[in-house]
PDB file of C-alpha atoms in Angstrom:
ATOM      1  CA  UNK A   1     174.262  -9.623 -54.620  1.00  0.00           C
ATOM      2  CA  UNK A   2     173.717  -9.224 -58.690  1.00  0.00           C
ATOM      3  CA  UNK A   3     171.112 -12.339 -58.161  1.00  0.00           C
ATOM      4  CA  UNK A   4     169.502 -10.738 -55.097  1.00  0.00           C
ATOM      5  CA  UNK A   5     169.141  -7.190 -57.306  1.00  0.00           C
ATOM      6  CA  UNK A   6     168.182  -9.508 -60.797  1.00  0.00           C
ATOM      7  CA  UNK A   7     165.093 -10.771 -58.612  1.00  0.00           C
ATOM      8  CA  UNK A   8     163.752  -8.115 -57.413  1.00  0.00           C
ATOM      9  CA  UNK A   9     164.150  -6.276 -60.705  1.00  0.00           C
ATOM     10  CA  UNK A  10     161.801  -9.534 -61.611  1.00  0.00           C
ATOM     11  CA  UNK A  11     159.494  -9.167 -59.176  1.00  0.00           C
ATOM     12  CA  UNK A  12     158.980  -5.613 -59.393  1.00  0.00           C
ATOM     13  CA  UNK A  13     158.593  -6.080 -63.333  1.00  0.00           C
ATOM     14  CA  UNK A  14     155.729  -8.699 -62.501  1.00  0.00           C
ATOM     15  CA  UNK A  15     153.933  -6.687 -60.861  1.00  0.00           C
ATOM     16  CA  UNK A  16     153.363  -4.437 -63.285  1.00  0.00           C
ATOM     17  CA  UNK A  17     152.448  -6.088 -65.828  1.00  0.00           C
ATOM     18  CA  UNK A  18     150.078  -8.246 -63.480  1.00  0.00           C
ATOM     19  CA  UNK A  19     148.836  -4.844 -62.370  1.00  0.00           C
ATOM     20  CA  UNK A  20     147.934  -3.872 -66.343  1.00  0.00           C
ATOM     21  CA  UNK A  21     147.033  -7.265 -67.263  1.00  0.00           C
ATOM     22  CA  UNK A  22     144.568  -8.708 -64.373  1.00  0.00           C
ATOM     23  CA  UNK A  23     141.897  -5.766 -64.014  1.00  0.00           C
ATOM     24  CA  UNK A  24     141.208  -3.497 -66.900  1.00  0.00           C
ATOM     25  CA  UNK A  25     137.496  -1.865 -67.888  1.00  0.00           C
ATOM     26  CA  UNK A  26     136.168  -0.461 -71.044  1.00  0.00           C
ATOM     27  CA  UNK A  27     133.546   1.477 -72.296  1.00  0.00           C
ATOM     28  CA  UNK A  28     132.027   0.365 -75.827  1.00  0.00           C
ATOM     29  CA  UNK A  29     128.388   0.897 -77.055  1.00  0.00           C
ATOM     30  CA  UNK A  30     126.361   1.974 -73.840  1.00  0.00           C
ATOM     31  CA  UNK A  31     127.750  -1.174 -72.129  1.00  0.00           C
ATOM     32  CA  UNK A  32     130.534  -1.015 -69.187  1.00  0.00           C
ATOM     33  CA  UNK A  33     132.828  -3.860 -69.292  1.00  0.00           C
ATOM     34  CA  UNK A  34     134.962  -4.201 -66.587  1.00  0.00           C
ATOM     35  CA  UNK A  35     137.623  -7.452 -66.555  1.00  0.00           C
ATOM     36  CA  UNK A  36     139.172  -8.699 -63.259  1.00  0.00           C
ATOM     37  CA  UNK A  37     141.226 -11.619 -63.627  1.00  0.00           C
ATOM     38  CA  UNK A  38     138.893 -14.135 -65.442  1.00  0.00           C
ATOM     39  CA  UNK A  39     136.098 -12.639 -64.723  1.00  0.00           C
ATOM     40  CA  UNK A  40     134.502 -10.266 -67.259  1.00  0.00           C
ATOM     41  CA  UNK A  41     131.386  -7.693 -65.908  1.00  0.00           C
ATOM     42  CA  UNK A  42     128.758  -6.155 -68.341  1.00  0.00           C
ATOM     43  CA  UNK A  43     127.036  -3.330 -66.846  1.00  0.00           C
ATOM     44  CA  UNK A  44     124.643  -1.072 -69.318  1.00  0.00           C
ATOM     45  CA  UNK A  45     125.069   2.170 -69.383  1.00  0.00           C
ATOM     46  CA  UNK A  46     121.607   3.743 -68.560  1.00  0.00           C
ATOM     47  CA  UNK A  47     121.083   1.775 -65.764  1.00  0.00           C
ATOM     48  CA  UNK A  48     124.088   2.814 -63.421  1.00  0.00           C
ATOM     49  CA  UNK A  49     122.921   5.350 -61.424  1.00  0.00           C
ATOM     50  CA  UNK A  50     126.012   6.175 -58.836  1.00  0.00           C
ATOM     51  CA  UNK A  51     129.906   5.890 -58.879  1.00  0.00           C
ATOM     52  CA  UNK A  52     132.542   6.237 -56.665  1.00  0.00           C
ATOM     53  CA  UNK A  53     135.714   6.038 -55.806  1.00  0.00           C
ATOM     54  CA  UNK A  54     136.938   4.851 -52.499  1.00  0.00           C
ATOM     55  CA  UNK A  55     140.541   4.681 -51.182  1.00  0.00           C
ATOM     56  CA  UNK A  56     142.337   2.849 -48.489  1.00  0.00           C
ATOM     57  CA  UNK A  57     145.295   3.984 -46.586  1.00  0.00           C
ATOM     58  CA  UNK A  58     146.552   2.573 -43.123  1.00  0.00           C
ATOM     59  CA  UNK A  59     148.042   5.291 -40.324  1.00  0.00           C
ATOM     60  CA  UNK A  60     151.015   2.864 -39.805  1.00  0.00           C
ATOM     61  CA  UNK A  61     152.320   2.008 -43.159  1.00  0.00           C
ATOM     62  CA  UNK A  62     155.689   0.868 -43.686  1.00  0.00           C
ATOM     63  CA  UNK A  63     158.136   3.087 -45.339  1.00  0.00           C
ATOM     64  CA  UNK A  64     158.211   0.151 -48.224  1.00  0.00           C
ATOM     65  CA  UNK A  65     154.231   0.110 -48.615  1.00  0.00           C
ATOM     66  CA  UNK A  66     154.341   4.309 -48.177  1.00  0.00           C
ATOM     67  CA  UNK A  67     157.219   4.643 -51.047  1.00  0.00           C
ATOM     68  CA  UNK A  68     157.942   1.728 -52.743  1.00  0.00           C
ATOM     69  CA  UNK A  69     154.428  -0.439 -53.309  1.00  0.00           C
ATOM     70  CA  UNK A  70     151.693   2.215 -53.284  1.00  0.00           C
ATOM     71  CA  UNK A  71     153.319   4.899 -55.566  1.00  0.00           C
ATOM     72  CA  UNK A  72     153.407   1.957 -58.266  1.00  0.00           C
ATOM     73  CA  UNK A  73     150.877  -0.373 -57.557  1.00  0.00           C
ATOM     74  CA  UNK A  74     148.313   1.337 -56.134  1.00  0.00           C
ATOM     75  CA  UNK A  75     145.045   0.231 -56.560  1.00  0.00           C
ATOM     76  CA  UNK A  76     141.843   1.861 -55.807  1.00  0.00           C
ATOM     77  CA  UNK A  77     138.538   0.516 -55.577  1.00  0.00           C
ATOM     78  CA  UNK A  78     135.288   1.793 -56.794  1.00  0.00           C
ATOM     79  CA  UNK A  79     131.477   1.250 -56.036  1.00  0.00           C
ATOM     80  CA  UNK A  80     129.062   1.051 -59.039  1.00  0.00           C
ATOM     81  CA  UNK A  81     124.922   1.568 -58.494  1.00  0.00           C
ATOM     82  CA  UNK A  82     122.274   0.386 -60.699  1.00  0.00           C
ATOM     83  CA  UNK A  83     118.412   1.110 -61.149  1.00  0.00           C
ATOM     84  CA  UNK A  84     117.997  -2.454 -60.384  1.00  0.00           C
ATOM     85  CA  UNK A  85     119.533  -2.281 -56.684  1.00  0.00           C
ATOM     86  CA  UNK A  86     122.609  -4.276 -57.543  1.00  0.00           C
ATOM     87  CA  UNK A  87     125.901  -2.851 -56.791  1.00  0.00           C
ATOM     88  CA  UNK A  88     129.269  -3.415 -57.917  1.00  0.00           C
ATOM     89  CA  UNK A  89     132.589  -3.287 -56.661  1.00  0.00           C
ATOM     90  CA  UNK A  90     135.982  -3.003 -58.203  1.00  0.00           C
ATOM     91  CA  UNK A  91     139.402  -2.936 -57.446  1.00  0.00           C
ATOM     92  CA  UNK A  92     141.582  -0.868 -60.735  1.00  0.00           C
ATOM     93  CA  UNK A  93     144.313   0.512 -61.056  1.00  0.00           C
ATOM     94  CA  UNK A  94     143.067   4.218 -62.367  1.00  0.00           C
ATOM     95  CA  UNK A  95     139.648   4.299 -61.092  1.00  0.00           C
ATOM     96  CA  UNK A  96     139.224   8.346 -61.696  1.00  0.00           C
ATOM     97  CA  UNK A  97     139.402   7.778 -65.437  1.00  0.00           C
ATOM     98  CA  UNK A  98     136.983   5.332 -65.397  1.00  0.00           C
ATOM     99  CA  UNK A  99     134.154   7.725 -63.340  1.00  0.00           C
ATOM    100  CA  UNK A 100     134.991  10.197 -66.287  1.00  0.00           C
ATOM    101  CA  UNK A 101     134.497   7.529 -68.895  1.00  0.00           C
ATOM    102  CA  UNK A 102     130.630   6.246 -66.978  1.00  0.00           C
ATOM    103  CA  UNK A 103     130.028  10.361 -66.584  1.00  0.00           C
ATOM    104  CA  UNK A 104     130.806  11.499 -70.130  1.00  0.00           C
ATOM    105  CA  UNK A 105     128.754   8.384 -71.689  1.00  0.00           C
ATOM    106  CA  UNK A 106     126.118   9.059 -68.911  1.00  0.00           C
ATOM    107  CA  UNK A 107     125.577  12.217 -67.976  1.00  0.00           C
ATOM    108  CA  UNK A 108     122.531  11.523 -65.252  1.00  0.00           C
ATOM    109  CA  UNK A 109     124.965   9.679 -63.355  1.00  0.00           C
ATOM    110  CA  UNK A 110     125.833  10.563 -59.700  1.00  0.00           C
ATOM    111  CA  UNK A 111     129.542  10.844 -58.932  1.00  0.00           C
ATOM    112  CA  UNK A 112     130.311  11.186 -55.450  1.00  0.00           C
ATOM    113  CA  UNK A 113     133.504  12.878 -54.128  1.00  0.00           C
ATOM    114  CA  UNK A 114     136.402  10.005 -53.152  1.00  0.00           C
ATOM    115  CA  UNK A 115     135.151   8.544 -50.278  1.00  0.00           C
ATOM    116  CA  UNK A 116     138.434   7.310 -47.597  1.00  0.00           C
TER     117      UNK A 116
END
């Protein structure tokens, strides 16, 4: 039983830090940098023109994925426009913080209500 409880402890700890370590963004000198995994994204400032945030959730969740997995490690994604018709999409962990970070650096941005 203790090994049974030590794994999951284990498991549960991984994810987390997975979580934190595998998609990230920040916002430095006009320039949105978003990181996912190994992949790094550089998307100025002044030429994102639309944001949003847009969530997934099933009817017939689980009471483990209701409780136990999307309370901790829920991720959201988010849809990023640009002037030059290319659009972005990201999966984060806090994706509301990030369309205040693009707003207050941008204020001609569009930010459209969560779409589900």
């Amino acid at each position: 039983m203790f090994y049974i409880a030590a794994a999951l402890i284990a498991v549960v700890v991984g994810l987390f830090v997975g979580v934190r370590v595998l998609s990230s963004y920040k916002v430095e000198e006009g320039v949105l940098v978003v990181k996912a995994g190994d992949s790094e994204t550089a998307i100025p400032m002044n030429d994102i023109v639309e944001v949003f945030e847009m969530d997934q959730k099933k009817e017939d969740a689980s009471f483990f994925q209701k409780y136990i997995i999307r309370p901790y490690v829920k991720k959201e994604r988010v849809a990023v426009y640009t002037r030059s018709n290319v659009s972005y999409f990201f999966i984060l962990r806090n994706p509301g913080r990030l369309v205040k970070s693009v707003k207050a650096q941008n204020p001609s941005v569009f930010i459209k209500a969560k779409v589900i």
